[in-house]
Amino acid sequence: MKKGILLLALIAAFNFTSCKDNAAEKVQAENVEEAALRDSQDVVYPKLSFENTEHDFGTIAQGTNVEHTFTFTNTGKAPLVITNASSSCGCTVPTWTKEPIAPGETGEMVVKFNGSGQNQVTKTVNITANTETGKEQIKIKAFVEPKAQS
């Protein structure tokens, strides 16, 4: 046991004393200048602006399929690319404009809901895009009337 502790202490001492190189001395001045120039330039992002970020279907019968088209505009200064849109469950399915959307142009996201659940139902669609935050959200809601029991 004493030999094991002594061996660990020896290995630790070796590791702490063998790395004497100063990392700051290895930094090259031209790399610092290049990084500073790169970081000082403005980064331009697209901006995903929806006409409405929430839609209420009102009261629907359970099992009724409904859909809503959300219209959005790229109000940023770079092309907008939506890479994914998903909901927390399979009852809500989004489809969207796949090609890049130029600044000032519009696109659509269609959200289909199959009327599952009961009473007040709210579903969120999470959108992944090349915006500054990288994530956007839209919501649908409906009051789902349960089917009559037979």
CSV table of C-alpha atoms in Angstrom, one decimal:
chain,number,residue,atom,x,y,z
A,1,MET,CA,0.0,0.0,0.0
A,2,LYS,CA,2.8,2.4,0.9
A,3,LYS,CA,4.6,1.6,-2.4
A,4,GLY,CA,1.3,2.4,-4.3
A,5,ILE,CA,1.0,5.8,-2.6
A,6,LEU,CA,4.7,6.5,-3.1
A,7,LEU,CA,4.4,5.6,-6.8
A,8,LEU,CA,1.3,7.9,-7.3
A,9,ALA,CA,3.1,10.7,-5.6
A,10,LEU,CA,6.1,10.2,-7.8
A,11,ILE,CA,4.0,10.2,-11.0
A,12,ALA,CA,2.1,13.3,-9.9
A,13,ALA,CA,5.3,15.2,-9.1
A,14,PHE,CA,6.7,14.2,-12.5
A,15,ASN,CA,3.6,15.5,-14.3
A,16,PHE,CA,3.6,18.8,-12.5
A,17,THR,CA,7.3,19.5,-13.1
A,18,SER,CA,7.7,18.2,-16.7
A,19,CYS,CA,5.4,20.8,-18.3
A,20,LYS,CA,7.5,24.0,-18.0
A,21,ASP,CA,6.7,25.4,-21.4
A,22,ASN,CA,4.8,28.7,-21.2
A,23,ALA,CA,1.9,28.6,-23.6
A,24,ALA,CA,1.7,32.4,-23.9
A,25,GLU,CA,5.2,32.5,-25.4
A,26,LYS,CA,4.0,30.2,-28.3
A,27,VAL,CA,1.3,32.6,-29.5
A,28,GLN,CA,2.3,34.2,-32.8
A,29,ALA,CA,1.5,37.9,-33.2
A,30,GLU,CA,0.2,37.6,-36.8
A,31,ASN,CA,-2.4,35.0,-35.7
A,32,VAL,CA,-3.6,37.4,-33.0
A,33,GLU,CA,-4.0,40.2,-35.5
A,34,GLU,CA,-5.8,38.0,-37.9
A,35,ALA,CA,-8.2,36.8,-35.2
A,36,ALA,CA,-8.9,40.3,-34.0
A,37,LEU,CA,-9.7,41.5,-37.6
A,38,ARG,CA,-12.0,38.5,-38.1
A,39,ASP,CA,-13.8,39.1,-34.8
A,40,SER,CA,-14.2,42.9,-35.5
A,41,GLN,CA,-16.2,42.3,-38.7
A,42,ASP,CA,-20.0,42.4,-38.3
A,43,VAL,CA,-21.6,39.0,-38.6
A,44,VAL,CA,-24.8,39.1,-40.8
A,45,TYR,CA,-27.7,36.8,-39.9
A,46,PRO,CA,-31.1,36.1,-41.5
A,47,LYS,CA,-34.1,36.9,-39.3
A,48,LEU,CA,-37.2,34.7,-39.3
A,49,SER,CA,-40.3,36.9,-38.8
A,50,PHE,CA,-43.7,35.2,-38.7
A,51,GLU,CA,-46.9,37.1,-39.3
A,52,ASN,CA,-48.3,35.2,-36.3
A,53,THR,CA,-46.4,32.8,-34.1
A,54,GLU,CA,-49.6,31.2,-32.7
A,55,HIS,CA,-52.8,29.8,-34.2
A,56,ASP,CA,-55.9,28.8,-32.4
A,57,PHE,CA,-58.1,26.2,-34.3
A,58,GLY,CA,-60.9,26.8,-31.8
A,59,THR,CA,-63.1,23.8,-30.9
A,60,ILE,CA,-62.6,20.7,-33.0
A,61,ALA,CA,-63.9,17.1,-32.7
A,62,GLN,CA,-61.5,14.5,-31.5
A,63,GLY,CA,-59.7,12.9,-34.4
A,64,THR,CA,-60.4,15.7,-36.8
A,65,ASN,CA,-57.4,16.6,-39.0
A,66,VAL,CA,-56.7,20.3,-39.3
A,67,GLU,CA,-53.9,22.4,-40.7
A,68,HIS,CA,-52.6,26.0,-40.7
A,69,THR,CA,-50.1,27.7,-42.9
A,70,PHE,CA,-47.8,30.1,-41.1
A,71,THR,CA,-46.2,32.7,-43.4
A,72,PHE,CA,-42.8,34.1,-42.6
A,73,THR,CA,-40.4,36.7,-44.1
A,74,ASN,CA,-36.7,36.8,-43.9
A,75,THR,CA,-36.2,40.3,-42.5
A,76,GLY,CA,-32.4,39.8,-42.0
A,77,LYS,CA,-29.5,40.5,-44.3
A,78,ALA,CA,-28.5,36.9,-45.3
A,79,PRO,CA,-30.2,34.0,-46.9
A,80,LEU,CA,-32.4,32.0,-44.5
A,81,VAL,CA,-32.1,28.2,-44.4
A,82,ILE,CA,-34.5,26.2,-42.2
A,83,THR,CA,-32.8,22.9,-41.5
A,84,ASN,CA,-35.4,21.2,-39.3
A,85,ALA,CA,-38.8,21.7,-37.7
A,86,SER,CA,-40.3,19.3,-35.2
A,87,SER,CA,-43.0,18.9,-32.7
A,88,SER,CA,-42.9,17.2,-29.3
A,89,CYS,CA,-45.3,14.4,-30.6
A,90,GLY,CA,-46.3,12.7,-33.8
A,91,CYS,CA,-49.7,14.3,-33.8
A,92,THR,CA,-48.3,17.6,-35.1
A,93,VAL,CA,-46.4,17.5,-38.4
A,94,PRO,CA,-44.7,20.6,-39.9
A,95,THR,CA,-43.6,21.0,-43.5
A,96,TRP,CA,-41.7,24.0,-44.7
A,97,THR,CA,-40.0,25.8,-47.6
A,98,LYS,CA,-36.7,23.8,-48.2
A,99,GLU,CA,-34.8,26.2,-50.4
A,100,PRO,CA,-32.9,29.2,-49.0
A,101,ILE,CA,-35.0,32.3,-48.6
A,102,ALA,CA,-33.4,35.5,-49.7
A,103,PRO,CA,-33.6,38.7,-47.6
A,104,GLY,CA,-37.1,40.2,-48.0
A,105,GLU,CA,-38.6,37.1,-49.4
A,106,THR,CA,-41.3,35.0,-47.8
A,107,GLY,CA,-41.8,31.3,-47.1
A,108,GLU,CA,-44.4,29.0,-45.6
A,109,MET,CA,-44.6,26.4,-42.8
A,110,VAL,CA,-47.7,24.2,-42.9
A,111,VAL,CA,-48.5,22.6,-39.5
A,112,LYS,CA,-50.9,19.6,-39.5
A,113,PHE,CA,-52.6,18.4,-36.3
A,114,ASN,CA,-54.5,15.2,-36.1
A,115,GLY,CA,-56.9,16.2,-33.4
A,116,SER,CA,-55.6,13.8,-30.7
A,117,GLY,CA,-55.9,14.5,-27.0
A,118,GLN,CA,-58.8,16.0,-25.1
A,119,ASN,CA,-59.8,19.4,-23.9
A,120,GLN,CA,-57.4,22.3,-24.3
A,121,VAL,CA,-54.3,21.1,-26.4
A,122,THR,CA,-51.3,23.3,-27.2
A,123,LYS,CA,-48.4,22.0,-29.4
A,124,THR,CA,-45.1,23.8,-30.0
A,125,VAL,CA,-43.1,23.4,-33.2
A,126,ASN,CA,-39.4,24.0,-32.7
A,127,ILE,CA,-37.6,25.4,-35.8
A,128,THR,CA,-33.9,25.1,-36.4
A,129,ALA,CA,-32.5,27.7,-38.8
A,130,ASN,CA,-29.3,29.7,-39.4
A,131,THR,CA,-30.7,32.7,-37.5
A,132,GLU,CA,-28.6,34.3,-34.7
A,133,THR,CA,-30.3,32.3,-32.0
A,134,GLY,CA,-30.6,29.2,-34.1
A,135,LYS,CA,-34.0,28.2,-32.7
A,136,GLU,CA,-37.4,29.7,-33.2
A,137,GLN,CA,-40.9,28.5,-32.1
A,138,ILE,CA,-44.5,28.6,-33.3
A,139,LYS,CA,-47.6,27.2,-31.5
A,140,ILE,CA,-50.9,25.8,-32.4
A,141,LYS,CA,-53.8,25.2,-30.0
A,142,ALA,CA,-57.3,23.8,-30.0
A,143,PHE,CA,-60.0,22.7,-27.7
A,144,VAL,CA,-60.5,19.0,-28.6
A,145,GLU,CA,-64.0,17.7,-27.8
A,146,PRO,CA,-63.9,14.1,-26.7
A,147,LYS,CA,-65.9,11.6,-28.8
A,148,ALA,CA,-69.2,10.5,-27.3
A,149,GLN,CA,-68.9,7.2,-25.3
A,150,SER,CA,-70.9,4.4,-26.8
